[in-house]
Amino acid sequence: MQTFISETLDAILKETKSFDNVVFILPSQRAKVFLKQTLKDKISVGFLPETLNIEQFIQQVSGIKKADSIQLLFHFYTIYKSLEKAPDTFDTFASWAFTVLQDFNEIDQHLVDTKEIFVYLRDIQRLKKWSVTGTFKETEFMKDHYSFLEKLHNFYAPLYQFLLENKIGYQGLMYREACNNIDQFLEGNTHKKYIFIGFNALNKAEEFLFQKVLSTGNSDIYWDLDETFYKSNHQAGTFIRKYKKEWKFYEKNSLKNLSNHFSSDKNIQVIGASKNTTQIKYAGEILETFSDFKNTALILSDETLLPITLNSLPKNINAINITMGYPLKDIPTTNLLFSIFQLFISQEKLQKTADNQFYYKDVIRFLKQQSIHKLLSTTNTNLVDDFTEEIGKENYIFITKNQLTTLLESTDASVKNVLLSLFKKYTTIHDFLDRILSVIALLKEETTDLEKEYLFRFYTAFTQLKTLQTEFNYFTDLKTLALFFKQLIASETLSFQGEPLKGLQLMGMLETRVLDFENIILTSTNEGILPASSQQNSFIPFDVKLEFGLPTYREKDAIFSYHFFRLLQRAKNVFILYNTEHDVFGSGEKSRFVTQLEMLRPDIVHKTIAPKVITNKTELKQIGKTETTLQRLKELAAKGISPSALTNYLHNPVSFYKQKILKIKEFNDVEETVAFNTLGTVVHETLDELYTPFVGKFLTVEAILAMQEQAKDLVAKHFKIHFKNGNLTTGKNRLIFEVANRFVTNFLKKEKALLQHKNNQLKIIATEENLSTEIKINGLEYPVKLHGQVDRVDELNGVLRIIDYKTGLVTSSNLRVPEFENLRDEKHLKAIQVLLYAYLYTQSKNYNFNQPLEAGIYSFKNLNSGFLSVDFALPRRKAETNITSEKLEDFITEIKSYISEIYNLEIDFIEPADLRY
């Protein structure tokens, strides 16, 4: 195919026979590579011309070297501190300084009179504060903002002067200085011919410089634009039409290299795809149909999709050249480094610096980082897992260095020394940076080539930070360093190395300048991405930008319009993909550029794609019973089935199978906040200890008063037993401790009120009593034992009560059982438990049923309702709470049917279809 570079070189070769004193200036480094290759193919002998990208040319003219962004920030802070009486901390400064530098850069690139614009800005702020009556109320926040904007000029001049003296600067400064030096530069290079190739949107400084160079008479400029966009009022031709109209150079010269390729035959497909992943996967499917990638480009309008793209490329691609950088924030090593920062940040936040203890989650996160886990697994593959289990078992919320020393004692000496030094008491930023560098040096020994690249990038970044800290000492604490590192990582990328002229070209939109491809796949052509949203990150208001000729989103839209349509000029096969799905802000529409393209060309093919959705019938978990299962069930029959185990089976048979057949235990997680079951255990055991001395006795009001005095100490005692190494003095745990106290004291108040009312007589029969009995199941050769621990048995005015304590919410409706046929409904599970306790009690004690019997629950979240009895009455009938032998017999008949089901080999353990959790 005939590319723009090829056409331009043909035109130049007609006029230029020797390139000895010719300098080609192009928009990008990549364009230089393609130009040199094309020129080599066209000339058989002779020297290649000097080729520069625009940045190199500006550096030559200005004599200023471009400053590194971090280095620039540190210099800026030095000047800022010298000017401010109460300067911001470095991390706060960094949060706004990048935007200020960006504004300075734009002001200089467009040769704006800085004094004039900063005075204009100042006056706008003063006008905002002015009012006729003088009643304008200025908040502290507004005052700070206005004050800051008025100081911008104070920052600009000293920074500019400092950078100029040191011959370094940001891009805008280089441009301004190049404009100051251009006459002198051209006088020294009169023998050279400069040719500008492939430019479009120029800033004011570039316009000035280009016109100066062109005015010498021996230089030229070649634009890359199709007549379709130049001769109409199309946005893509905005800038070049402007230059043709305004530049003095075009009073005597014609516009060079307008082409007419856009109207030629093309295969253009506009493809709507649901979600970004679908777009990228479909792009991979398109690439699979190609046999040669020499003239093929995959262009990502949204460069954040690079990681997905690299994982979606087809296997037939044997060579690829990537122009974009891989974001450092997506690299696994970044998470490792953040985990190291977090160790000490949490330590300081939780006030454990003096003790040099580390929050257990931070330690586990660090140890489970892939590279660290790999290092520690060389000696013992379960080392970290065993340590994690121990932390959960012993409820260690904070980890000491001694525990880590014990953990690492069997590891290699070099690994052990580096990791233990990392957990030493934090002293200085310099010391911390050394620790990070030591970890990086350790990791590089056992890594892949790709991981070495990651580590080297971080090694250079931290070495630079260490050098700057030594020189400036701006990081006063670790939090400041961590925030700065986070800001730095967000914008940094890891560059790929490759052969730029081979294979598939994977690039962003801006890298396509000057380049042409036969096959183009362009993704993410949605509004908000192409063009980018109009939101601007600047301290200069929109109207001020208009007043001083600074670019706004309008110019940026025109730039993207040019890139989009220029890209399509010479292409033959174009696949344009966009996301059809609406995001949270309602956007999901294709780019306006695509709509414009559809109006320009009637031959576009439209299609919408979506991933194939294969509907799978959700199959419930089903576990068959074997002889081994039956053997486990036989052991269970001898050991005993508790009410909670039976209700667990009725709720979810698969859960019962895991707990009782497979004997899978729950993982011991660390309790930072008191767990609900721990709260329940503490309340139960406190009440047990309070009531045990009164077993067999009638309770008195005096006894309750004595209990109330002991209650708080007993709650604390049982928390200490069940909440190991936990802190109950502050935060949520303190609140839970007070809740436990409140549960116990409110219950005792309820008991006291009961005794004071109508001469009630309350006798404690038993607390936390273990009960058991055996039942015969039809078809089973052996009996099945039922057992359980009843929280309390008492006698109130001659009625025996079987009581279960619940710290959760229970209402009377949970205990209404008018019939036993549908007991397995979830709403009856609590009633089943207390009725089983009643059955166990009557069987264990040979109860004769002459005395009235009730069973029920005290709900600590519903104490106002008092004792909630199992009620056998039909709805809207008088309560029927007395438990007779006949009712218990009917109840146990139904229970036997459930147990028979458990022991039936023909009935599998099946997960319920309506299981909520």
CSV table of C-alpha atoms in Angstrom, one decimal, residues 293-606:
chain,number,residue,atom,x,y,z
A,293,PHE,CA,0.2,-9.0,10.2
A,294,LYS,CA,2.7,-6.8,8.4
A,295,ASN,CA,0.2,-4.0,7.7
A,296,THR,CA,-2.1,-4.6,10.6
A,297,ALA,CA,-2.7,-2.5,13.7
A,298,LEU,CA,-4.8,-3.1,16.8
A,299,ILE,CA,-5.6,0.3,18.3
A,300,LEU,CA,-6.9,0.8,21.8
A,301,SER,CA,-8.8,4.0,22.4
A,302,ASP,CA,-9.0,3.0,26.0
A,303,GLU,CA,-5.4,2.1,26.9
A,304,THR,CA,-6.4,0.7,30.3
A,305,LEU,CA,-7.6,-2.4,28.4
A,306,LEU,CA,-4.0,-3.4,27.5
A,307,PRO,CA,-3.8,-6.2,30.2
A,308,ILE,CA,-7.0,-7.8,28.9
A,309,THR,CA,-5.8,-7.4,25.3
A,310,LEU,CA,-2.5,-9.2,26.0
A,311,ASN,CA,-4.4,-12.1,27.4
A,312,SER,CA,-6.8,-12.3,24.4
A,313,LEU,CA,-4.4,-12.3,21.4
A,314,PRO,CA,-4.7,-15.4,19.2
A,315,LYS,CA,-1.9,-18.0,18.9
A,316,ASN,CA,-1.3,-17.3,15.2
A,317,ILE,CA,0.4,-13.9,16.1
A,318,ASN,CA,4.1,-14.7,16.0
A,319,ALA,CA,5.4,-11.2,16.4
A,320,ILE,CA,3.9,-8.1,18.1
A,321,ASN,CA,5.1,-4.6,18.7
A,322,ILE,CA,3.6,-2.7,21.7
A,323,THR,CA,3.8,1.0,21.8
A,324,MET,CA,1.9,1.5,25.1
A,325,GLY,CA,3.5,1.0,28.5
A,326,TYR,CA,2.1,-1.6,30.9
A,327,PRO,CA,0.7,0.2,33.9
A,328,LEU,CA,2.8,-0.4,37.0
A,329,LYS,CA,-0.2,-0.4,39.3
A,330,ASP,CA,-1.4,-3.7,37.6
A,331,ILE,CA,1.9,-5.5,38.3
A,332,PRO,CA,1.9,-8.0,41.2
A,333,THR,CA,5.1,-6.5,42.7
A,334,THR,CA,3.1,-3.3,43.3
A,335,ASN,CA,0.8,-5.1,45.7
A,336,LEU,CA,3.8,-6.6,47.5
A,337,LEU,CA,5.4,-3.1,48.0
A,338,PHE,CA,2.1,-1.7,49.2
A,339,SER,CA,1.8,-4.6,51.7
A,340,ILE,CA,5.2,-3.6,53.1
A,341,PHE,CA,4.1,0.0,53.5
A,342,GLN,CA,0.8,-1.1,55.1
A,343,LEU,CA,2.7,-3.1,57.8
A,344,PHE,CA,4.1,0.1,59.3
A,345,ILE,CA,1.2,2.4,58.5
A,346,SER,CA,-1.2,0.2,60.4
A,347,GLN,CA,1.4,-0.2,63.2
A,348,GLU,CA,1.4,3.5,63.7
A,349,LYS,CA,-2.4,3.9,63.3
A,350,LEU,CA,-3.0,1.2,65.9
A,351,GLN,CA,-0.4,2.6,68.3
A,352,LYS,CA,1.8,-0.5,68.3
A,353,THR,CA,5.1,1.2,67.2
A,354,ALA,CA,6.6,1.2,70.7
A,355,ASP,CA,5.9,-2.6,71.0
A,356,ASN,CA,6.9,-3.2,67.3
A,357,GLN,CA,3.9,-5.4,66.8
A,358,PHE,CA,2.1,-5.8,63.4
A,359,TYR,CA,-1.5,-6.2,62.6
A,360,TYR,CA,-2.2,-9.8,61.7
A,361,LYS,CA,-4.0,-9.1,58.4
A,362,ASP,CA,-1.1,-7.0,57.1
A,363,VAL,CA,1.4,-9.8,58.1
A,364,ILE,CA,-0.7,-12.5,56.4
A,365,ARG,CA,-1.2,-10.3,53.3
A,366,PHE,CA,2.6,-9.8,53.1
A,367,LEU,CA,3.4,-13.5,53.6
A,368,LYS,CA,0.8,-14.6,51.1
A,369,GLN,CA,2.2,-12.4,48.3
A,370,GLN,CA,3.1,-14.7,45.5
A,371,SER,CA,6.8,-14.0,45.4
A,372,ILE,CA,7.2,-14.1,49.3
A,373,HIS,CA,5.1,-17.3,49.5
A,374,LYS,CA,7.3,-18.9,46.9
A,375,LEU,CA,10.5,-18.0,48.8
A,376,LEU,CA,9.1,-19.5,52.0
A,377,SER,CA,7.7,-22.6,50.4
A,378,THR,CA,11.2,-23.9,49.4
A,379,THR,CA,11.7,-25.4,52.9
A,380,ASN,CA,8.1,-26.1,53.9
A,381,THR,CA,5.1,-25.8,51.5
A,382,ASN,CA,2.6,-25.3,54.4
A,383,LEU,CA,4.7,-22.9,56.4
A,384,VAL,CA,2.5,-19.8,55.8
A,385,ASP,CA,-0.7,-21.8,56.0
A,386,ASP,CA,0.3,-23.4,59.3
A,387,PHE,CA,1.2,-19.9,60.7
A,388,THR,CA,-2.2,-18.5,59.5
A,389,GLU,CA,-4.0,-21.4,61.2
A,390,GLU,CA,-2.1,-20.8,64.4
A,391,ILE,CA,-3.0,-17.1,64.3
A,392,GLY,CA,-6.7,-18.0,64.0
A,393,LYS,CA,-6.6,-20.7,66.7
A,394,GLU,CA,-4.9,-18.4,69.3
A,395,ASN,CA,-6.7,-15.3,68.1
A,396,TYR,CA,-3.5,-13.2,67.7
A,397,ILE,CA,-4.6,-9.8,66.5
A,398,PHE,CA,-1.0,-8.5,66.6
A,399,ILE,CA,2.1,-10.4,65.6
A,400,THR,CA,5.5,-9.8,67.3
A,401,LYS,CA,8.9,-10.0,65.7
A,402,ASN,CA,9.7,-13.0,67.9
A,403,GLN,CA,6.8,-14.9,66.4
A,404,LEU,CA,8.1,-14.1,62.9
A,405,THR,CA,11.6,-15.2,64.0
A,406,THR,CA,10.2,-18.6,65.1
A,407,LEU,CA,8.3,-18.8,61.8
A,408,LEU,CA,11.4,-18.2,59.7
A,409,GLU,CA,13.9,-20.3,61.7
A,410,SER,CA,13.9,-23.1,59.2
A,411,THR,CA,14.3,-21.0,56.1
A,412,ASP,CA,17.4,-20.1,54.2
A,413,ALA,CA,19.7,-17.7,56.0
A,414,SER,CA,19.7,-15.1,53.3
A,415,VAL,CA,15.9,-15.1,53.1
A,416,LYS,CA,15.5,-15.1,56.9
A,417,ASN,CA,17.9,-12.1,57.4
A,418,VAL,CA,16.3,-9.9,54.8
A,419,LEU,CA,12.7,-10.6,55.9
A,420,LEU,CA,13.5,-10.2,59.6
A,421,SER,CA,15.3,-7.0,59.0
A,422,LEU,CA,12.1,-5.8,57.2
A,423,PHE,CA,10.2,-6.2,60.5
A,424,LYS,CA,12.8,-4.4,62.6
A,425,LYS,CA,11.6,-1.3,64.5
A,426,TYR,CA,11.1,1.5,62.0
A,427,THR,CA,13.6,4.3,62.4
A,428,THR,CA,14.0,6.6,59.4
A,429,ILE,CA,12.7,6.9,55.8
A,430,HIS,CA,16.2,6.2,54.6
A,431,ASP,CA,16.3,3.0,56.6
A,432,PHE,CA,12.9,2.0,55.2
A,433,LEU,CA,14.0,2.6,51.6
A,434,ASP,CA,17.0,0.4,52.2
A,435,ARG,CA,14.8,-2.4,53.5
A,436,ILE,CA,12.6,-2.2,50.3
A,437,LEU,CA,15.7,-2.3,48.1
A,438,SER,CA,17.0,-5.4,50.1
A,439,VAL,CA,13.7,-7.2,49.4
A,440,ILE,CA,13.8,-6.3,45.7
A,441,ALA,CA,17.5,-7.6,45.6
A,442,LEU,CA,16.4,-10.8,47.3
A,443,LEU,CA,13.5,-11.4,44.9
A,444,LYS,CA,15.5,-11.0,41.7
A,445,GLU,CA,17.5,-14.2,42.4
A,446,GLU,CA,14.5,-16.5,41.8
A,447,THR,CA,12.4,-14.9,39.2
A,448,THR,CA,11.5,-15.0,35.5
A,449,ASP,CA,12.9,-12.6,33.0
A,450,LEU,CA,9.6,-10.6,32.9
A,451,GLU,CA,9.6,-10.4,36.7
A,452,LYS,CA,13.2,-9.1,36.6
A,453,GLU,CA,12.0,-6.3,34.4
A,454,TYR,CA,9.3,-5.3,37.0
A,455,LEU,CA,11.8,-5.5,39.8
A,456,PHE,CA,14.4,-3.4,38.0
A,457,ARG,CA,11.8,-0.7,37.3
A,458,PHE,CA,10.9,-0.5,41.0
A,459,TYR,CA,14.6,-0.7,42.0
A,460,THR,CA,15.4,2.4,39.9
A,461,ALA,CA,12.3,4.2,41.3
A,462,PHE,CA,13.2,3.5,44.9
A,463,THR,CA,16.9,4.3,44.3
A,464,GLN,CA,15.8,7.7,42.8
A,465,LEU,CA,13.5,8.3,45.9
A,466,LYS,CA,16.4,7.4,48.2
A,467,THR,CA,18.7,9.9,46.4
A,468,LEU,CA,16.1,12.6,46.4
A,469,GLN,CA,15.4,12.0,50.1
A,470,THR,CA,19.1,12.2,50.9
A,471,GLU,CA,19.3,15.6,49.1
A,472,PHE,CA,16.0,17.1,50.1
A,473,ASN,CA,14.7,15.2,53.1
A,474,TYR,CA,11.1,16.0,52.2
A,475,PHE,CA,9.5,12.7,53.4
A,476,THR,CA,8.9,13.4,57.0
A,477,ASP,CA,7.1,10.1,57.7
A,478,LEU,CA,6.1,6.9,56.1
A,479,LYS,CA,2.6,7.9,55.4
A,480,THR,CA,3.8,10.8,53.2
A,481,LEU,CA,6.2,8.5,51.3
A,482,ALA,CA,3.3,5.9,50.8
A,483,LEU,CA,0.9,8.6,49.5
A,484,PHE,CA,3.6,9.9,47.1
A,485,PHE,CA,4.5,6.4,46.0
A,486,LYS,CA,0.8,5.7,45.3
A,487,GLN,CA,0.5,8.9,43.2
A,488,LEU,CA,3.7,8.0,41.3
A,489,ILE,CA,2.6,4.4,40.5
A,490,ALA,CA,-0.8,5.5,39.2
A,491,SER,CA,0.8,7.3,36.3
A,492,GLU,CA,4.0,5.2,35.7
A,493,THR,CA,4.2,2.5,33.0
A,494,LEU,CA,6.7,-0.2,32.1
A,495,SER,CA,7.8,0.1,28.5
A,496,PHE,CA,7.9,-2.9,26.1
A,497,GLN,CA,10.9,-3.6,23.9
A,498,GLY,CA,10.4,-5.1,20.5
A,499,GLU,CA,11.1,-4.8,16.8
A,500,PRO,CA,8.9,-1.9,15.6
A,501,LEU,CA,8.7,-3.0,12.0
A,502,LYS,CA,7.6,-6.6,12.5
A,503,GLY,CA,4.3,-8.2,13.2
A,504,LEU,CA,1.1,-6.8,14.7
A,505,GLN,CA,1.2,-3.2,15.8
A,506,LEU,CA,-0.6,-2.7,19.2
A,507,MET,CA,-0.9,1.0,20.0
A,508,GLY,CA,-2.9,3.8,21.4
A,509,MET,CA,-4.6,6.5,19.3
A,510,LEU,CA,-1.9,9.1,19.6
A,511,GLU,CA,0.8,6.7,18.5
A,512,THR,CA,-0.9,6.3,15.1
A,513,ARG,CA,0.3,9.8,13.9
A,514,VAL,CA,1.9,9.7,10.4
A,515,LEU,CA,1.5,5.9,10.2
A,516,ASP,CA,-0.8,4.0,7.8
A,517,PHE,CA,-2.0,0.4,8.0
A,518,GLU,CA,-4.0,-1.7,5.5
A,519,ASN,CA,-5.9,-3.5,8.3
A,520,ILE,CA,-7.2,-1.6,11.3
A,521,ILE,CA,-9.0,-2.8,14.4
A,522,LEU,CA,-10.1,0.1,16.6
A,523,THR,CA,-11.7,-0.6,19.9
A,524,SER,CA,-13.7,1.4,22.5
A,525,THR,CA,-15.0,4.0,20.1
A,526,ASN,CA,-17.5,5.3,22.6
A,527,GLU,CA,-18.4,8.9,23.7
A,528,GLY,CA,-16.3,9.8,26.7
A,529,ILE,CA,-13.3,7.8,25.4
A,530,LEU,CA,-13.2,9.0,21.7
A,531,PRO,CA,-13.2,11.9,22.2
A,532,ALA,CA,-12.3,12.0,25.9
A,533,SER,CA,-14.7,13.6,28.3
A,534,SER,CA,-14.7,17.4,28.5
A,535,GLN,CA,-13.7,17.4,32.2
A,536,GLN,CA,-10.5,19.4,32.6
A,537,ASN,CA,-7.9,19.0,35.3
A,538,SER,CA,-6.8,22.6,35.6
A,539,PHE,CA,-6.8,25.6,38.0
A,540,ILE,CA,-7.5,27.9,35.0
A,541,PRO,CA,-11.2,28.4,34.4
A,542,PHE,CA,-12.7,27.7,30.9
A,543,ASP,CA,-13.5,31.4,30.1
A,544,VAL,CA,-10.0,32.4,31.0
A,545,LYS,CA,-8.6,29.8,28.6
A,546,LEU,CA,-10.8,31.2,25.9
A,547,GLU,CA,-9.7,34.7,26.6
A,548,PHE,CA,-6.0,33.8,26.4
A,549,GLY,CA,-6.2,31.3,23.5
A,550,LEU,CA,-5.4,28.2,25.6
A,551,PRO,CA,-6.8,24.9,24.3
A,552,THR,CA,-10.1,23.7,25.8
A,553,TYR,CA,-12.0,20.4,25.2
A,554,ARG,CA,-13.1,21.9,21.8
A,555,GLU,CA,-9.5,21.8,20.5
A,556,LYS,CA,-9.0,18.4,22.0
A,557,ASP,CA,-12.1,17.1,20.3
A,558,ALA,CA,-10.8,18.4,16.9
A,559,ILE,CA,-7.4,16.7,17.6
A,560,PHE,CA,-9.1,13.3,18.2
A,561,SER,CA,-11.3,13.8,15.2
A,562,TYR,CA,-8.2,14.3,13.0
A,563,HIS,CA,-6.5,11.2,14.4
A,564,PHE,CA,-9.7,9.1,13.9
A,565,PHE,CA,-10.3,10.1,10.3
A,566,ARG,CA,-6.7,10.3,9.3
A,567,LEU,CA,-6.3,6.7,10.4
A,568,LEU,CA,-9.0,5.6,8.0
A,569,GLN,CA,-7.7,7.5,4.9
A,570,ARG,CA,-5.5,4.8,3.3
A,571,ALA,CA,-6.8,1.7,5.2
A,572,LYS,CA,-8.6,-1.1,3.3
A,573,ASN,CA,-10.2,-3.2,6.1
A,574,VAL,CA,-11.5,-1.3,9.1
A,575,PHE,CA,-13.2,-2.9,12.1
A,576,ILE,CA,-14.6,-0.3,14.5
A,577,LEU,CA,-15.8,-1.7,17.9
A,578,TYR,CA,-17.7,0.0,20.6
A,579,ASN,CA,-19.3,-0.9,23.9
A,580,THR,CA,-23.1,-1.1,23.7
A,581,GLU,CA,-23.6,-1.5,27.5
A,582,HIS,CA,-24.6,1.6,29.5
A,583,ASP,CA,-22.4,2.4,32.4
A,584,VAL,CA,-23.5,4.0,35.7
A,585,PHE,CA,-23.6,7.5,34.1
A,586,GLY,CA,-25.9,6.3,31.3
A,587,SER,CA,-23.3,6.4,28.5
A,588,GLY,CA,-23.1,3.5,26.1
A,589,GLU,CA,-23.4,5.3,22.9
A,590,LYS,CA,-20.9,5.1,20.1
A,591,SER,CA,-18.6,8.0,19.4
A,592,ARG,CA,-19.9,11.0,17.4
A,593,PHE,CA,-16.9,10.3,15.0
A,594,VAL,CA,-18.4,6.9,14.1
A,595,THR,CA,-21.8,8.6,13.5
A,596,GLN,CA,-20.1,11.2,11.3
A,597,LEU,CA,-18.3,8.4,9.4
A,598,GLU,CA,-21.6,6.6,8.8
A,599,MET,CA,-23.0,9.8,7.2
A,600,LEU,CA,-19.9,10.2,5.0
A,601,ARG,CA,-19.9,6.6,3.8
A,602,PRO,CA,-23.1,4.7,2.9
A,603,ASP,CA,-21.2,1.4,2.4
A,604,ILE,CA,-20.5,0.6,6.1
A,605,VAL,CA,-21.6,-2.8,7.4
A,606,HIS,CA,-23.2,-2.8,10.9
